Amino acid sequence: MTLNRRSFLFRSGLNAFGLAAAMQLIKPAKADAAFLAPKESARSCRPDDSLTALIEGNRRFAAAWQAKNKATSLSDRAQVMSNLWLDNCFLPASVLEDTQSPWASILSCADSRVAPEWIFDAAAGDLFVVRSAGNTAFNEGIASLEFGVAVLKTPLILVLGHSNCGAVKAARSSDSLTPLFDQLVMPIRTNLIPGNNLENAIKNNASVTAQRLITYSDVLANAVQRGSLQIVAGYFDIASGKVSII
């Protein structure tokens, strides 16, 4: 992916130009009808490499996420974050109302700080998202991922853990919240390794869950075997806004 004006400014310009100057230089791009495809479909915005597209999207988000910390007012902070999505491929509602063709599935935590569409700078129709506390592979979630792969043909599943995950904290504790919550964190408890700190426990939980998806589901296992599906695990650091592939 080429280094566009916005990426350049976020990566190198904030220190040189200052936050106010950077916000003045970053302007929303005007739509040019000449660049619209004659006939758009739900697949028009699919990237060649889904994992690379996720990584690049997160780089844009992380740059803005960190830049907004330098803002001196709420409006300046909002302005920095609003400059996301300038270079995305947005499909018209006339296409999206009939069908969808997401290019990645995300199994992530339900944590309010972890919104996949946000942290991967993705547009409507890009991501097929399943969320539960602790990004556990619960039956309904696995069935949803099967639908994403078998029907929507998503070529990638990312199991995403995140820093300071409350569900993993709960799994590491002997305290009981509710019977249903205990049932939810039981898979996390089976993934715990004695002596691991919280960060390593979170990463291991995401990694093991990603590995076990193919043992839970023949649909996913067969897709991986055919080479039409890639399953990976990642870790989102809330402080930096960065996602690392485990």
Coordinates of C-alpha atoms in Angstrom, one line a residue:
M1 CA 0.0 0.0 0.0
T2 CA 1.4 3.4 -1.0
L3 CA 2.1 6.0 1.7
N4 CA -0.7 8.5 1.1
R5 CA -0.9 12.1 2.3
R6 CA -2.8 11.3 5.5
S7 CA -0.4 8.4 6.4
F8 CA 2.6 10.6 5.8
L9 CA 1.3 13.4 8.0
F10 CA 0.4 11.0 10.9
R11 CA 3.7 9.1 10.7
S12 CA 6.1 12.0 10.3
G13 CA 4.3 15.3 10.2
L14 CA 2.9 15.8 13.6
N15 CA 6.2 16.4 15.3
A16 CA 7.4 18.6 12.5
F17 CA 4.3 20.6 11.7
G18 CA 2.5 20.5 15.1
L19 CA -1.0 19.2 15.7
A20 CA -2.8 22.3 14.6
A21 CA -0.9 22.5 11.3
A22 CA -1.4 18.9 10.6
M23 CA -5.2 19.2 11.0
Q24 CA -5.2 22.1 8.6
L25 CA -3.3 20.1 6.0
I26 CA -5.4 17.0 6.2
K27 CA -8.6 17.6 4.2
P28 CA -11.3 15.1 3.3
A29 CA -10.8 13.8 -0.2
K30 CA -13.5 14.8 -2.7
A31 CA -15.3 11.9 -4.5
D32 CA -14.4 11.8 -8.2
A33 CA -17.1 10.0 -10.2
A34 CA -14.5 9.1 -12.8
F35 CA -13.0 6.6 -10.4
L36 CA -16.2 4.8 -9.6
A37 CA -16.6 1.3 -11.2
P38 CA -19.3 1.1 -13.9
K39 CA -21.1 -1.6 -12.0
E40 CA -20.2 -2.1 -8.3
S41 CA -20.7 -5.3 -6.4
A42 CA -20.3 -6.4 -2.8
R43 CA -16.9 -7.7 -3.8
S44 CA -15.7 -4.4 -5.3
C45 CA -13.9 -3.4 -2.1
R46 CA -12.2 -6.7 -1.4
P47 CA -8.4 -6.4 -1.0
D48 CA -5.9 -8.8 -2.5
D49 CA -4.6 -9.7 0.9
S50 CA -7.0 -9.5 3.9
L51 CA -4.3 -9.8 6.6
T52 CA -2.2 -7.0 5.0
A53 CA -5.3 -4.9 4.7
L54 CA -6.1 -5.4 8.5
I55 CA -2.5 -4.5 9.4
E56 CA -2.5 -1.4 7.2
G57 CA -5.9 -0.3 8.6
N58 CA -4.6 -0.7 12.1
R59 CA -1.5 1.4 11.4
R60 CA -3.8 4.2 10.3
F61 CA -5.9 3.9 13.4
A62 CA -2.9 3.7 15.8
A63 CA -1.3 6.8 14.2
A64 CA -4.5 8.8 14.8
W65 CA -5.1 7.2 18.2
Q66 CA -1.6 8.3 19.4
A67 CA -1.8 11.7 17.7
K68 CA -5.1 12.6 19.4
N69 CA -3.3 12.4 22.8
K70 CA -1.3 15.5 21.8
A71 CA -4.5 17.5 21.3
T72 CA -5.2 20.3 23.8
S73 CA -9.0 20.4 23.4
L74 CA -11.9 18.0 22.9
S75 CA -12.6 19.5 19.5
D76 CA -9.0 19.1 18.4
R77 CA -9.0 15.5 19.6
A78 CA -12.2 14.8 17.7
Q79 CA -10.8 16.4 14.6
V80 CA -7.7 14.1 14.6
M81 CA -9.9 11.0 14.9
S82 CA -12.4 12.2 12.3
N83 CA -9.7 12.1 9.7
L84 CA -9.8 8.3 9.7
W85 CA -11.8 6.6 6.9
L86 CA -10.6 9.1 4.3
D87 CA -9.1 6.5 2.0
N88 CA -11.5 3.6 2.5
C89 CA -13.6 2.0 -0.1
F90 CA -17.3 2.8 0.7
L91 CA -20.0 0.9 -1.1
P92 CA -23.3 2.5 -1.8
A93 CA -26.4 1.4 0.2
S94 CA -27.9 0.1 -3.1
V95 CA -25.2 -2.6 -3.1
L96 CA -25.1 -3.3 0.7
E97 CA -28.8 -3.6 1.2
D98 CA -28.9 -6.7 -1.0
T99 CA -25.8 -8.6 0.0
Q100 CA -22.4 -8.5 1.7
S101 CA -19.0 -9.9 1.0
P102 CA -16.8 -9.2 4.1
W103 CA -13.1 -9.9 3.5
A104 CA -12.2 -10.8 7.1
S105 CA -14.0 -12.4 10.1
I106 CA -13.0 -11.2 13.6
L107 CA -13.6 -13.0 16.8
S108 CA -13.0 -10.3 19.4
C109 CA -13.8 -9.4 23.0
A110 CA -17.0 -7.6 23.8
D111 CA -15.0 -5.0 25.7
S112 CA -16.2 -1.4 24.9
R113 CA -12.6 -0.3 24.0
V114 CA -12.2 -3.0 21.3
A115 CA -14.4 -2.3 18.3
P116 CA -12.8 -4.1 15.3
E117 CA -14.3 -1.8 12.6
W118 CA -12.7 1.1 14.5
I119 CA -9.3 -0.2 15.2
F120 CA -8.9 -1.7 11.7
D121 CA -10.2 1.5 10.0
A122 CA -12.8 -0.6 8.2
A123 CA -15.9 0.4 6.3
A124 CA -19.4 -1.1 6.4
G125 CA -19.3 -4.5 4.6
D126 CA -15.6 -5.1 5.3
L127 CA -15.6 -7.1 8.5
F128 CA -17.8 -10.0 9.8
V129 CA -17.5 -9.6 13.6
V130 CA -18.3 -12.0 16.4
R131 CA -17.8 -10.7 20.0
S132 CA -18.0 -12.2 23.5
A133 CA -16.2 -11.4 26.7
G134 CA -12.7 -12.9 26.5
N135 CA -13.1 -13.7 22.8
T136 CA -14.1 -17.2 23.6
A137 CA -15.1 -19.8 21.0
F138 CA -18.7 -20.4 22.1
N139 CA -21.0 -22.5 20.0
E140 CA -23.0 -19.7 18.5
G141 CA -19.9 -17.8 17.7
I142 CA -18.3 -20.8 15.9
A143 CA -21.5 -21.2 14.0
S144 CA -21.4 -17.6 13.0
L145 CA -17.8 -18.0 11.8
E146 CA -18.9 -21.1 9.8
F147 CA -21.5 -19.0 8.1
G148 CA -18.9 -16.3 7.3
V149 CA -16.6 -18.9 5.7
A150 CA -19.1 -21.2 4.0
V151 CA -21.6 -18.6 2.8
L152 CA -19.9 -15.3 2.7
K153 CA -16.5 -16.8 1.7
T154 CA -14.4 -14.8 4.1
P155 CA -10.7 -15.8 3.6
L156 CA -9.4 -14.8 7.0
I157 CA -10.4 -15.3 10.7
L158 CA -8.6 -13.2 13.3
V159 CA -9.0 -14.1 17.0
L160 CA -8.3 -10.8 18.7
G161 CA -7.3 -10.5 22.4
H162 CA -6.5 -7.2 24.0
S163 CA -4.6 -5.6 26.9
N164 CA -6.1 -5.6 30.4
C165 CA -8.9 -8.0 29.4
G166 CA -11.4 -8.3 32.3
A167 CA -12.6 -11.8 31.2
V168 CA -9.1 -13.2 31.4
K169 CA -8.6 -11.5 34.7
A170 CA -11.8 -13.2 35.9
A171 CA -10.6 -16.6 34.6
R172 CA -7.4 -16.2 36.6
S173 CA -9.4 -15.5 39.8
S174 CA -11.3 -18.1 41.9
D175 CA -14.2 -15.7 42.5
S176 CA -17.5 -16.5 40.9
L177 CA -19.6 -13.8 39.3
T178 CA -22.6 -15.7 38.0
P179 CA -23.1 -19.4 36.9
L180 CA -23.4 -18.3 33.3
F181 CA -20.3 -16.1 33.4
D182 CA -18.4 -19.0 35.0
Q183 CA -19.5 -21.1 32.0
L184 CA -18.3 -18.3 29.7
V185 CA -14.8 -18.1 31.2
M186 CA -14.3 -21.9 31.5
P187 CA -12.6 -22.2 28.1
I188 CA -10.3 -19.3 29.1
R189 CA -9.3 -21.2 32.3
T190 CA -8.4 -24.2 30.3
N191 CA -6.0 -22.0 28.3
L192 CA -4.2 -20.6 31.3
I193 CA -0.5 -21.6 31.9
P194 CA 0.7 -21.5 35.5
G195 CA 3.2 -18.6 36.0
N196 CA 2.0 -16.5 33.0
N197 CA 1.4 -12.9 33.7
L198 CA -1.9 -11.3 32.5
E199 CA -0.5 -10.1 29.1
N200 CA 0.9 -13.6 28.3
A201 CA -2.3 -15.2 29.5
I202 CA -4.4 -13.0 27.1
K203 CA -2.1 -13.7 24.2
N204 CA -2.1 -17.4 24.9
N205 CA -5.9 -17.5 25.2
A206 CA -6.2 -15.8 21.7
S207 CA -3.6 -18.1 20.2
V208 CA -5.0 -21.3 21.6
T209 CA -8.6 -20.3 20.6
A210 CA -7.4 -19.7 17.0
Q211 CA -5.7 -23.1 16.9
R212 CA -8.8 -24.9 18.3
L213 CA -11.3 -23.4 15.9
I214 CA -10.4 -26.1 13.4
T215 CA -10.9 -28.8 16.0
Y216 CA -14.3 -27.4 16.9
S217 CA -15.5 -27.1 13.3
D218 CA -15.2 -29.3 10.2
V219 CA -16.3 -26.4 8.0
L220 CA -13.4 -24.3 9.2
A221 CA -10.9 -27.2 9.2
N222 CA -11.8 -28.1 5.6
A223 CA -11.5 -24.5 4.4
V224 CA -8.0 -24.3 6.0
Q225 CA -7.0 -27.6 4.4
R226 CA -8.2 -26.4 1.0
G227 CA -6.2 -23.2 1.4
S228 CA -9.3 -20.9 1.2
L229 CA -9.1 -19.8 4.8
Q230 CA -6.3 -18.5 7.1
I231 CA -6.8 -18.4 10.9
V232 CA -4.5 -16.2 13.0
A233 CA -4.4 -14.6 16.4
G234 CA -3.7 -11.0 17.4
Y235 CA -3.3 -8.8 20.4
F236 CA -4.6 -5.2 20.6
D237 CA -2.7 -2.9 22.9
I238 CA -5.2 -0.2 24.1
A239 CA -2.5 2.3 25.1
S240 CA -0.8 2.4 21.7
G241 CA -3.7 1.4 19.5
K242 CA -1.5 -1.2 17.8
V243 CA -2.5 -4.7 16.9
S244 CA 0.3 -7.3 16.8
I245 CA -0.1 -10.7 15.1
I246 CA 0.8 -13.5 17.6

